[in-house]
Amino acid sequence: MTSAEAGTLRRLAPPARRFLAHRKGVLVRLALWSLAESGQAFLVGHAVARSVDEGFLAGDPRRGLLWLGIALVAVLSGARVVRGVFAQLAGVTEPLRDGLVRRAVDRSMARAARGGPGGTDRAAVSRLTNQVEIARDSFAGLVLTLRSFVFTAAGALLGLLSLHPDLLVVVLPPLAAGLALFLVTLRPMAAAQRRALAADEALGDHAARARAALRDLAACGTGPGAERSGADLVADAAAAARTLAGWAAVRTAALGVAGHLPVLALLVAVEWLRGHGVSVGALLGAFTYLVQSLLPALHTLMTALGAAGSRLLVVLDRILGPEPEPEPEPEPEPGPGPSTVSAPAAAFTVDTAAVPALELRAVTLSYGVRAEPVLDALDLCVAPGEHLAVVGPSGIGKSTLTRLVAGTLAPSRGEVRVAGRPVTARPAAELAALRVLVPQDAYVFSGTVGDNLAYLRTDASRAELDAAVGAFGLGPLVERLGGLDATVRPAELSPGERQLVALVRAYLSPAPLLLLDEATCHLDPASEARAEEALAGRAGTLVVVAHRLSSAVRADRTLVLDGVGAQCGTHAELLGRSPLYRDLTGHWNS
């Protein structure tokens, strides 16, 4: 056993003891049914031996048939015993499954609440859908087979001893040899099972990332790279499966030694046993014990321990093991003179005049290890109060950039800072105080108009709400809905009206950075210009993923993404040095 496996057993032992301690009644009833199974195994072989020695060979067929009838009753009673065992088994396995599901959900929710890299725990899908079922099935199989082997073997070995002690001398050595060979396979099979589960989680994580980035992958031509990465992960999973299959072959050989050699040894030793006073009936009883009881129980035990046992140990370690410690957040760089920036959920002390409003340091983002990067070593510095537009072909990575800045996506390399603070792995409440992201599909909830507008600033006065409504030309809509206290029905609003509501909500937010990801695409040019002018006049920094050329013209600077590099400058500067920006300008003008 490896040190990791020993540590796993030590870690799992206390919860296992507590789990079993709360189910003593079920375990007692299960043991009673198992004792009946032990008696059944003893009676079958013993009755066969007596039917031959005391019945048919002694010239008393009636006595022989009577003993065979007893053996038949013992065999038929096995169905009742199995039904009783399964009735009690559910009282152990289902509580285990429920507990593992709760543990997996709690861990995933805790990780999401911490706001870890990537924002989600994608491995939780494997734990909930695959690993919990593996644990339940494996545990049920182990309980059945261990219980059956212990009680059946006890009954069979006691029966062999009662028939003649020399029978054990012949049968036990090959059984022990097969078991020893089998035990050799447990350690490497457990290691292979760990690799298989790790490959399963990695493949699930890759699939989730690729699915979320299909547009960027297609637009940037990185689909083949993501496909190769997925193929590598599939190959890793296949290699782990082949390793498991190889050790399963060794286990099959061990099963052959333990399952067939005892019978052969008994056949070879018939003459020797007869010379030591073993009767014909005892020999037939010994064969019955081997074929009907001992060897099937051994076969089931080796199969369960070789497959279910190692899987159960690995899966329980995955689900119940300690959660990895989150990486420590870097300390913010000190500014020369702090001042307080108000926020709805938290307050940060930063000198907004001394640090950039937004800073990207060699930021790289790739969807897959071998995929071409969507953003490659991007450096960007946006000053407080600056208005920046982001342009580029559809799917080039503009939305990816806004997700990185918003902290909902972690870069593969590099660092993103807002107001001097890194955003990766920062809790959601702190991110909400630093920035507001308005996506293309604006969200309006069922509530009053005022509640929707003041959602990010609940202390906004009626005068401030009225001023914001006027700045964005939202008065006619508010009037049509019945005023700020009227209830909004989101389905009755057009996409453009929902965008205006979301823009006013962002305008009222105290966050120093606003991110608009094509958040004005459903507005007409005049409404878009009015909204952007209002947002640009707000105290804070504005970053807009441009939907029209006019957005880039209105901005202080424009960032052009072309899938290879990035250029940043004013509208006039980019017309002179960026062929892509000239092409986009011509496209928009046409």
PDB file of C-alpha atoms in Angstrom, residues 319-588:
ATOM      1  CA  ILE A 319     -15.341  13.391  -2.658  1.00  0.00           C
ATOM      2  CA  LEU A 320     -14.528  13.332   1.060  1.00  0.00           C
ATOM      3  CA  GLY A 321     -10.880  14.398   0.887  1.00  0.00           C
ATOM      4  CA  PRO A 322      -9.807  17.876   1.972  1.00  0.00           C
ATOM      5  CA  GLU A 323     -10.516  20.768  -0.379  1.00  0.00           C
ATOM      6  CA  PRO A 324      -7.305  22.202  -1.874  1.00  0.00           C
ATOM      7  CA  GLU A 325      -6.312  25.464  -0.252  1.00  0.00           C
ATOM      8  CA  PRO A 326      -6.961  28.490  -2.487  1.00  0.00           C
ATOM      9  CA  GLU A 327      -3.929  30.320  -3.721  1.00  0.00           C
ATOM     10  CA  PRO A 328      -3.200  33.470  -1.664  1.00  0.00           C
ATOM     11  CA  GLU A 329      -4.161  36.702  -3.307  1.00  0.00           C
ATOM     12  CA  PRO A 330      -1.357  39.098  -4.115  1.00  0.00           C
ATOM     13  CA  GLU A 331      -1.126  42.118  -1.890  1.00  0.00           C
ATOM     14  CA  PRO A 332      -2.253  45.358  -3.547  1.00  0.00           C
ATOM     15  CA  GLU A 333       0.430  47.824  -4.423  1.00  0.00           C
ATOM     16  CA  PRO A 334       0.377  50.764  -1.981  1.00  0.00           C
ATOM     17  CA  GLY A 335      -0.599  54.142  -3.309  1.00  0.00           C
ATOM     18  CA  PRO A 336       0.840  57.423  -2.104  1.00  0.00           C
ATOM     19  CA  GLY A 337      -2.411  58.660  -0.573  1.00  0.00           C
ATOM     20  CA  PRO A 338      -5.557  56.580  -0.062  1.00  0.00           C
ATOM     21  CA  SER A 339      -9.073  57.791  -0.525  1.00  0.00           C
ATOM     22  CA  THR A 340     -12.322  55.905  -0.119  1.00  0.00           C
ATOM     23  CA  VAL A 341     -14.409  54.729  -3.081  1.00  0.00           C
ATOM     24  CA  SER A 342     -17.953  53.884  -1.993  1.00  0.00           C
ATOM     25  CA  ALA A 343     -19.522  50.569  -3.016  1.00  0.00           C
ATOM     26  CA  PRO A 344     -22.810  48.778  -2.305  1.00  0.00           C
ATOM     27  CA  ALA A 345     -21.207  45.626  -0.891  1.00  0.00           C
ATOM     28  CA  ALA A 346     -17.743  46.687   0.307  1.00  0.00           C
ATOM     29  CA  ALA A 347     -15.435  49.690   0.466  1.00  0.00           C
ATOM     30  CA  PHE A 348     -11.896  49.840  -0.891  1.00  0.00           C
ATOM     31  CA  THR A 349      -9.209  52.316  -0.034  1.00  0.00           C
ATOM     32  CA  VAL A 350      -7.374  53.296  -3.223  1.00  0.00           C
ATOM     33  CA  ASP A 351      -6.014  56.485  -4.708  1.00  0.00           C
ATOM     34  CA  THR A 352      -7.731  56.483  -8.094  1.00  0.00           C
ATOM     35  CA  ALA A 353      -5.469  59.264  -9.317  1.00  0.00           C
ATOM     36  CA  ALA A 354      -2.311  57.318  -8.516  1.00  0.00           C
ATOM     37  CA  VAL A 355      -3.138  53.914 -10.026  1.00  0.00           C
ATOM     38  CA  PRO A 356      -4.585  52.955 -13.433  1.00  0.00           C
ATOM     39  CA  ALA A 357      -8.309  52.320 -13.555  1.00  0.00           C
ATOM     40  CA  LEU A 358      -7.594  49.162 -15.565  1.00  0.00           C
ATOM     41  CA  GLU A 359      -4.318  47.396 -16.201  1.00  0.00           C
ATOM     42  CA  LEU A 360      -3.543  44.178 -18.106  1.00  0.00           C
ATOM     43  CA  ARG A 361      -0.049  42.772 -17.662  1.00  0.00           C
ATOM     44  CA  ALA A 362       0.986  40.247 -20.350  1.00  0.00           C
ATOM     45  CA  VAL A 363      -2.469  38.649 -20.257  1.00  0.00           C
ATOM     46  CA  THR A 364      -2.819  35.422 -22.234  1.00  0.00           C
ATOM     47  CA  LEU A 365      -5.975  33.342 -22.545  1.00  0.00           C
ATOM     48  CA  SER A 366      -6.097  29.946 -24.287  1.00  0.00           C
ATOM     49  CA  TYR A 367      -8.970  27.454 -24.318  1.00  0.00           C
ATOM     50  CA  GLY A 368      -6.824  24.358 -23.956  1.00  0.00           C
ATOM     51  CA  VAL A 369      -3.149  23.566 -23.417  1.00  0.00           C
ATOM     52  CA  ARG A 370      -2.294  23.326 -27.114  1.00  0.00           C
ATOM     53  CA  ALA A 371      -4.880  25.790 -28.439  1.00  0.00           C
ATOM     54  CA  GLU A 372      -3.833  29.033 -30.063  1.00  0.00           C
ATOM     55  CA  PRO A 373      -4.342  31.895 -27.576  1.00  0.00           C
ATOM     56  CA  VAL A 374      -7.371  34.129 -28.021  1.00  0.00           C
ATOM     57  CA  LEU A 375      -5.410  36.895 -26.295  1.00  0.00           C
ATOM     58  CA  ASP A 376      -1.615  36.664 -26.346  1.00  0.00           C
ATOM     59  CA  ALA A 377       0.548  38.641 -23.886  1.00  0.00           C
ATOM     60  CA  LEU A 378      -1.784  41.656 -24.016  1.00  0.00           C
ATOM     61  CA  ASP A 379      -0.605  44.775 -22.171  1.00  0.00           C
ATOM     62  CA  LEU A 380      -3.075  47.584 -21.579  1.00  0.00           C
ATOM     63  CA  CYS A 381      -3.284  50.570 -19.248  1.00  0.00           C
ATOM     64  CA  VAL A 382      -6.445  52.675 -18.952  1.00  0.00           C
ATOM     65  CA  ALA A 383      -6.314  55.882 -16.922  1.00  0.00           C
ATOM     66  CA  PRO A 384      -9.019  56.862 -14.427  1.00  0.00           C
ATOM     67  CA  GLY A 385     -11.890  58.646 -16.171  1.00  0.00           C
ATOM     68  CA  GLU A 386     -10.804  57.468 -19.637  1.00  0.00           C
ATOM     69  CA  HIS A 387     -13.303  56.278 -22.266  1.00  0.00           C
ATOM     70  CA  LEU A 388     -11.948  53.240 -24.180  1.00  0.00           C
ATOM     71  CA  ALA A 389     -13.623  51.462 -27.115  1.00  0.00           C
ATOM     72  CA  VAL A 390     -12.741  47.889 -28.105  1.00  0.00           C
ATOM     73  CA  VAL A 391     -13.206  46.847 -31.739  1.00  0.00           C
ATOM     74  CA  GLY A 392     -12.439  43.824 -33.881  1.00  0.00           C
ATOM     75  CA  PRO A 393     -14.121  41.195 -36.051  1.00  0.00           C
ATOM     76  CA  SER A 394     -16.956  39.174 -34.552  1.00  0.00           C
ATOM     77  CA  GLY A 395     -15.680  36.412 -32.297  1.00  0.00           C
ATOM     78  CA  ILE A 396     -12.124  37.810 -32.091  1.00  0.00           C
ATOM     79  CA  GLY A 397     -12.140  37.834 -28.277  1.00  0.00           C
ATOM     80  CA  LYS A 398     -13.776  41.129 -27.282  1.00  0.00           C
ATOM     81  CA  SER A 399     -16.282  39.460 -24.961  1.00  0.00           C
ATOM     82  CA  THR A 400     -13.482  37.307 -23.595  1.00  0.00           C
ATOM     83  CA  LEU A 401     -11.574  40.487 -22.748  1.00  0.00           C
ATOM     84  CA  THR A 402     -14.529  41.968 -20.858  1.00  0.00           C
ATOM     85  CA  ARG A 403     -14.976  38.701 -18.899  1.00  0.00           C
ATOM     86  CA  LEU A 404     -11.291  38.789 -17.943  1.00  0.00           C
ATOM     87  CA  VAL A 405     -11.570  42.399 -16.772  1.00  0.00           C
ATOM     88  CA  ALA A 406     -14.796  41.626 -14.918  1.00  0.00           C
ATOM     89  CA  GLY A 407     -13.087  38.731 -13.102  1.00  0.00           C
ATOM     90  CA  THR A 408     -15.545  36.064 -14.305  1.00  0.00           C
ATOM     91  CA  LEU A 409     -12.800  34.395 -16.363  1.00  0.00           C
ATOM     92  CA  ALA A 410      -9.240  33.747 -15.227  1.00  0.00           C
ATOM     93  CA  PRO A 411      -6.329  34.317 -17.643  1.00  0.00           C
ATOM     94  CA  SER A 412      -4.023  31.449 -18.551  1.00  0.00           C
ATOM     95  CA  ARG A 413      -1.085  33.734 -17.804  1.00  0.00           C
ATOM     96  CA  GLY A 414      -0.631  37.332 -16.750  1.00  0.00           C
ATOM     97  CA  GLU A 415      -2.581  39.571 -14.401  1.00  0.00           C
ATOM     98  CA  VAL A 416      -5.646  41.793 -14.621  1.00  0.00           C
ATOM     99  CA  ARG A 417      -5.965  44.700 -12.163  1.00  0.00           C
ATOM    100  CA  VAL A 418      -8.863  47.094 -11.609  1.00  0.00           C
ATOM    101  CA  ALA A 419      -8.146  50.181  -9.483  1.00  0.00           C
ATOM    102  CA  GLY A 420      -4.800  48.622  -8.590  1.00  0.00           C
ATOM    103  CA  ARG A 421      -6.332  45.354  -7.328  1.00  0.00           C
ATOM    104  CA  PRO A 422      -6.088  41.929  -8.993  1.00  0.00           C
ATOM    105  CA  VAL A 423      -9.530  40.625  -9.983  1.00  0.00           C
ATOM    106  CA  THR A 424      -8.750  36.927 -10.413  1.00  0.00           C
ATOM    107  CA  ALA A 425     -10.182  34.791  -7.573  1.00  0.00           C
ATOM    108  CA  ARG A 426     -11.647  37.859  -5.869  1.00  0.00           C
ATOM    109  CA  PRO A 427     -15.013  37.313  -4.092  1.00  0.00           C
ATOM    110  CA  ALA A 428     -18.107  38.395  -6.000  1.00  0.00           C
ATOM    111  CA  ALA A 429     -19.005  41.118  -3.485  1.00  0.00           C
ATOM    112  CA  GLU A 430     -15.618  42.799  -3.922  1.00  0.00           C
ATOM    113  CA  LEU A 431     -15.816  42.519  -7.715  1.00  0.00           C
ATOM    114  CA  ALA A 432     -19.227  44.195  -7.649  1.00  0.00           C
ATOM    115  CA  ALA A 433     -17.661  47.172  -5.857  1.00  0.00           C
ATOM    116  CA  LEU A 434     -14.917  47.500  -8.490  1.00  0.00           C
ATOM    117  CA  ARG A 435     -16.789  47.145 -11.791  1.00  0.00           C
ATOM    118  CA  VAL A 436     -20.152  46.732 -13.499  1.00  0.00           C
ATOM    119  CA  LEU A 437     -20.507  44.529 -16.586  1.00  0.00           C
ATOM    120  CA  VAL A 438     -23.493  45.127 -18.874  1.00  0.00           C
ATOM    121  CA  PRO A 439     -23.797  42.286 -21.437  1.00  0.00           C
ATOM    122  CA  GLN A 440     -25.562  42.308 -24.772  1.00  0.00           C
ATOM    123  CA  ASP A 441     -28.605  40.501 -23.365  1.00  0.00           C
ATOM    124  CA  ALA A 442     -29.740  42.959 -20.688  1.00  0.00           C
ATOM    125  CA  TYR A 443     -31.450  41.567 -17.593  1.00  0.00           C
ATOM    126  CA  VAL A 444     -34.617  43.120 -16.200  1.00  0.00           C
ATOM    127  CA  PHE A 445     -36.336  41.418 -13.270  1.00  0.00           C
ATOM    128  CA  SER A 446     -39.969  41.410 -12.183  1.00  0.00           C
ATOM    129  CA  GLY A 447     -40.248  44.298  -9.760  1.00  0.00           C
ATOM    130  CA  THR A 448     -40.825  48.016  -9.803  1.00  0.00           C
ATOM    131  CA  VAL A 449     -39.147  50.317 -12.276  1.00  0.00           C
ATOM    132  CA  GLY A 450     -37.334  52.042  -9.425  1.00  0.00           C
ATOM    133  CA  ASP A 451     -36.086  48.749  -7.977  1.00  0.00           C
ATOM    134  CA  ASN A 452     -34.642  47.781 -11.367  1.00  0.00           C
ATOM    135  CA  LEU A 453     -32.877  51.114 -11.804  1.00  0.00           C
ATOM    136  CA  ALA A 454     -31.535  51.320  -8.231  1.00  0.00           C
ATOM    137  CA  TYR A 455     -30.554  47.667  -7.945  1.00  0.00           C
ATOM    138  CA  LEU A 456     -26.800  48.474  -7.753  1.00  0.00           C
ATOM    139  CA  ARG A 457     -27.350  51.549  -5.570  1.00  0.00           C
ATOM    140  CA  THR A 458     -30.259  51.022  -3.230  1.00  0.00           C
ATOM    141  CA  ASP A 459     -29.766  54.370  -1.463  1.00  0.00           C
ATOM    142  CA  ALA A 460     -30.338  56.398  -4.637  1.00  0.00           C
ATOM    143  CA  SER A 461     -32.798  59.267  -4.039  1.00  0.00           C
ATOM    144  CA  ARG A 462     -35.878  59.916  -6.163  1.00  0.00           C
ATOM    145  CA  ALA A 463     -34.188  63.026  -7.572  1.00  0.00           C
ATOM    146  CA  GLU A 464     -31.155  60.980  -8.658  1.00  0.00           C
ATOM    147  CA  LEU A 465     -33.408  58.427 -10.318  1.00  0.00           C
ATOM    148  CA  ASP A 466     -35.319  61.135 -12.149  1.00  0.00           C
ATOM    149  CA  ALA A 467     -32.063  62.747 -13.314  1.00  0.00           C
ATOM    150  CA  ALA A 468     -30.730  59.429 -14.625  1.00  0.00           C
ATOM    151  CA  VAL A 469     -34.006  58.713 -16.425  1.00  0.00           C
ATOM    152  CA  GLY A 470     -33.801  62.116 -18.085  1.00  0.00           C
ATOM    153  CA  ALA A 471     -30.129  61.714 -19.055  1.00  0.00           C
ATOM    154  CA  PHE A 472     -30.884  58.518 -20.974  1.00  0.00           C
ATOM    155  CA  GLY A 473     -34.200  59.662 -22.455  1.00  0.00           C
ATOM    156  CA  LEU A 474     -36.022  56.933 -20.550  1.00  0.00           C
ATOM    157  CA  GLY A 475     -38.884  59.226 -19.504  1.00  0.00           C
ATOM    158  CA  PRO A 476     -41.438  58.066 -22.110  1.00  0.00           C
ATOM    159  CA  LEU A 477     -40.875  54.419 -21.175  1.00  0.00           C
ATOM    160  CA  VAL A 478     -41.189  55.088 -17.434  1.00  0.00           C
ATOM    161  CA  GLU A 479     -44.336  57.124 -18.100  1.00  0.00           C
ATOM    162  CA  ARG A 480     -45.806  54.349 -20.241  1.00  0.00           C
ATOM    163  CA  LEU A 481     -45.118  51.768 -17.532  1.00  0.00           C
ATOM    164  CA  GLY A 482     -46.842  53.916 -14.887  1.00  0.00           C
ATOM    165  CA  GLY A 483     -43.946  55.632 -13.104  1.00  0.00           C
ATOM    166  CA  LEU A 484     -41.033  54.508 -10.974  1.00  0.00           C
ATOM    167  CA  ASP A 485     -43.325  52.636  -8.566  1.00  0.00           C
ATOM    168  CA  ALA A 486     -45.035  50.648 -11.330  1.00  0.00           C
ATOM    169  CA  THR A 487     -44.323  46.947 -11.790  1.00  0.00           C
ATOM    170  CA  VAL A 488     -42.170  45.903 -14.727  1.00  0.00           C
ATOM    171  CA  ARG A 489     -43.096  42.879 -16.825  1.00  0.00           C
ATOM    172  CA  PRO A 490     -39.814  42.031 -18.601  1.00  0.00           C
ATOM    173  CA  ALA A 491     -41.522  40.128 -21.419  1.00  0.00           C
ATOM    174  CA  GLU A 492     -43.403  43.293 -22.422  1.00  0.00           C
ATOM    175  CA  LEU A 493     -40.194  45.291 -22.964  1.00  0.00           C
ATOM    176  CA  SER A 494     -38.314  45.331 -26.247  1.00  0.00           C
ATOM    177  CA  PRO A 495     -34.600  44.345 -26.282  1.00  0.00           C
ATOM    178  CA  GLY A 496     -33.664  48.018 -26.670  1.00  0.00           C
ATOM    179  CA  GLU A 497     -35.839  49.078 -23.726  1.00  0.00           C
ATOM    180  CA  ARG A 498     -34.284  46.390 -21.543  1.00  0.00           C
ATOM    181  CA  GLN A 499     -30.830  47.640 -22.540  1.00  0.00           C
ATOM    182  CA  LEU A 500     -31.742  51.204 -21.549  1.00  0.00           C
ATOM    183  CA  VAL A 501     -32.932  50.013 -18.122  1.00  0.00           C
ATOM    184  CA  ALA A 502     -29.668  48.086 -17.627  1.00  0.00           C
ATOM    185  CA  LEU A 503     -27.593  51.101 -18.742  1.00  0.00           C
ATOM    186  CA  VAL A 504     -29.320  53.423 -16.259  1.00  0.00           C
ATOM    187  CA  ARG A 505     -28.747  50.816 -13.544  1.00  0.00           C
ATOM    188  CA  ALA A 506     -25.025  50.761 -14.388  1.00  0.00           C
ATOM    189  CA  TYR A 507     -24.929  54.572 -14.539  1.00  0.00           C
ATOM    190  CA  LEU A 508     -26.205  54.799 -10.967  1.00  0.00           C
ATOM    191  CA  SER A 509     -23.745  52.218  -9.664  1.00  0.00           C
ATOM    192  CA  PRO A 510     -20.885  53.559  -7.493  1.00  0.00           C
ATOM    193  CA  ALA A 511     -18.397  51.143  -9.117  1.00  0.00           C
ATOM    194  CA  PRO A 512     -15.487  53.073 -10.694  1.00  0.00           C
ATOM    195  CA  LEU A 513     -15.365  50.962 -13.893  1.00  0.00           C
ATOM    196  CA  LEU A 514     -18.187  50.281 -16.381  1.00  0.00           C
ATOM    197  CA  LEU A 515     -17.859  47.527 -18.978  1.00  0.00           C
ATOM    198  CA  LEU A 516     -20.325  47.521 -21.879  1.00  0.00           C
ATOM    199  CA  ASP A 517     -20.181  44.333 -23.965  1.00  0.00           C
ATOM    200  CA  GLU A 518     -22.206  45.427 -27.016  1.00  0.00           C
ATOM    201  CA  ALA A 519     -24.745  46.640 -24.480  1.00  0.00           C
ATOM    202  CA  THR A 520     -26.201  49.190 -26.949  1.00  0.00           C
ATOM    203  CA  CYS A 521     -26.580  46.919 -29.974  1.00  0.00           C
ATOM    204  CA  HIS A 522     -30.415  47.079 -29.844  1.00  0.00           C
ATOM    205  CA  LEU A 523     -30.535  50.887 -29.625  1.00  0.00           C
ATOM    206  CA  ASP A 524     -30.872  53.233 -32.582  1.00  0.00           C
ATOM    207  CA  PRO A 525     -27.800  55.413 -33.280  1.00  0.00           C
ATOM    208  CA  ALA A 526     -29.263  58.483 -31.556  1.00  0.00           C
ATOM    209  CA  SER A 527     -30.175  56.576 -28.385  1.00  0.00           C
ATOM    210  CA  GLU A 528     -26.778  54.876 -28.390  1.00  0.00           C
ATOM    211  CA  ALA A 529     -24.964  58.223 -28.677  1.00  0.00           C
ATOM    212  CA  ARG A 530     -27.047  59.729 -25.876  1.00  0.00           C
ATOM    213  CA  ALA A 531     -26.418  56.717 -23.592  1.00  0.00           C
ATOM    214  CA  GLU A 532     -22.660  56.655 -24.222  1.00  0.00           C
ATOM    215  CA  GLU A 533     -22.331  60.394 -23.682  1.00  0.00           C
ATOM    216  CA  ALA A 534     -24.171  60.077 -20.359  1.00  0.00           C
ATOM    217  CA  LEU A 535     -21.975  57.171 -19.285  1.00  0.00           C
ATOM    218  CA  ALA A 536     -18.788  58.934 -20.397  1.00  0.00           C
ATOM    219  CA  GLY A 537     -19.782  62.004 -18.356  1.00  0.00           C
ATOM    220  CA  ARG A 538     -20.212  59.873 -15.250  1.00  0.00           C
ATOM    221  CA  ALA A 539     -17.389  59.933 -12.684  1.00  0.00           C
ATOM    222  CA  GLY A 540     -15.397  56.804 -13.496  1.00  0.00           C
ATOM    223  CA  THR A 541     -13.908  54.859 -16.385  1.00  0.00           C
ATOM    224  CA  LEU A 542     -15.842  53.486 -19.362  1.00  0.00           C
ATOM    225  CA  VAL A 543     -14.837  50.525 -21.561  1.00  0.00           C
ATOM    226  CA  VAL A 544     -17.169  49.840 -24.496  1.00  0.00           C
ATOM    227  CA  VAL A 545     -17.121  46.900 -26.901  1.00  0.00           C
ATOM    228  CA  ALA A 546     -18.145  48.929 -29.937  1.00  0.00           C
ATOM    229  CA  HIS A 547     -21.146  47.965 -32.039  1.00  0.00           C
ATOM    230  CA  ARG A 548     -20.851  50.937 -34.400  1.00  0.00           C
ATOM    231  CA  LEU A 549     -17.970  53.102 -35.616  1.00  0.00           C
ATOM    232  CA  SER A 550     -19.492  56.092 -33.825  1.00  0.00           C
ATOM    233  CA  SER A 551     -18.678  54.426 -30.480  1.00  0.00           C
ATOM    234  CA  ALA A 552     -15.005  54.281 -31.406  1.00  0.00           C
ATOM    235  CA  VAL A 553     -15.035  57.881 -32.655  1.00  0.00           C
ATOM    236  CA  ARG A 554     -16.570  59.123 -29.385  1.00  0.00           C
ATOM    237  CA  ALA A 555     -13.993  57.292 -27.243  1.00  0.00           C
ATOM    238  CA  ASP A 556     -10.752  58.816 -26.013  1.00  0.00           C
ATOM    239  CA  ARG A 557      -8.847  55.796 -27.335  1.00  0.00           C
ATOM    240  CA  THR A 558      -9.695  52.590 -29.203  1.00  0.00           C
ATOM    241  CA  LEU A 559      -8.212  49.109 -28.730  1.00  0.00           C
ATOM    242  CA  VAL A 560      -8.133  47.062 -31.947  1.00  0.00           C
ATOM    243  CA  LEU A 561      -7.987  43.254 -31.648  1.00  0.00           C
ATOM    244  CA  ASP A 562      -7.069  41.329 -34.782  1.00  0.00           C
ATOM    245  CA  GLY A 563      -6.350  37.805 -33.447  1.00  0.00           C
ATOM    246  CA  VAL A 564      -2.570  38.275 -33.766  1.00  0.00           C
ATOM    247  CA  GLY A 565      -1.790  41.407 -31.807  1.00  0.00           C
ATOM    248  CA  ALA A 566      -3.457  44.543 -30.494  1.00  0.00           C
ATOM    249  CA  GLN A 567      -3.097  48.245 -31.223  1.00  0.00           C
ATOM    250  CA  CYS A 568      -4.387  51.119 -29.107  1.00  0.00           C
ATOM    251  CA  GLY A 569      -4.725  54.779 -30.037  1.00  0.00           C
ATOM    252  CA  THR A 570      -7.082  57.545 -31.045  1.00  0.00           C
ATOM    253  CA  HIS A 571      -9.374  57.251 -34.049  1.00  0.00           C
ATOM    254  CA  ALA A 572      -7.016  59.332 -36.192  1.00  0.00           C
ATOM    255  CA  GLU A 573      -3.902  57.443 -35.074  1.00  0.00           C
ATOM    256  CA  LEU A 574      -5.424  54.039 -35.831  1.00  0.00           C
ATOM    257  CA  LEU A 575      -6.584  55.109 -39.270  1.00  0.00           C
ATOM    258  CA  GLY A 576      -2.941  55.798 -40.044  1.00  0.00           C
ATOM    259  CA  ARG A 577      -1.327  52.659 -38.646  1.00  0.00           C
ATOM    260  CA  SER A 578      -3.948  49.851 -38.424  1.00  0.00           C
ATOM    261  CA  PRO A 579      -5.076  48.232 -41.702  1.00  0.00           C
ATOM    262  CA  LEU A 580      -7.762  46.288 -39.825  1.00  0.00           C
ATOM    263  CA  TYR A 581      -9.181  49.446 -38.277  1.00  0.00           C
ATOM    264  CA  ARG A 582      -9.298  51.083 -41.719  1.00  0.00           C
ATOM    265  CA  ASP A 583     -11.130  48.022 -43.076  1.00  0.00           C
ATOM    266  CA  LEU A 584     -13.588  48.078 -40.188  1.00  0.00           C
ATOM    267  CA  THR A 585     -14.140  51.796 -40.693  1.00  0.00           C
ATOM    268  CA  GLY A 586     -14.892  51.211 -44.366  1.00  0.00           C
ATOM    269  CA  HIS A 587     -17.238  48.364 -43.479  1.00  0.00           C
ATOM    270  CA  TRP A 588     -19.138  50.470 -40.934  1.00  0.00           C
TER     271      TRP A 588
END
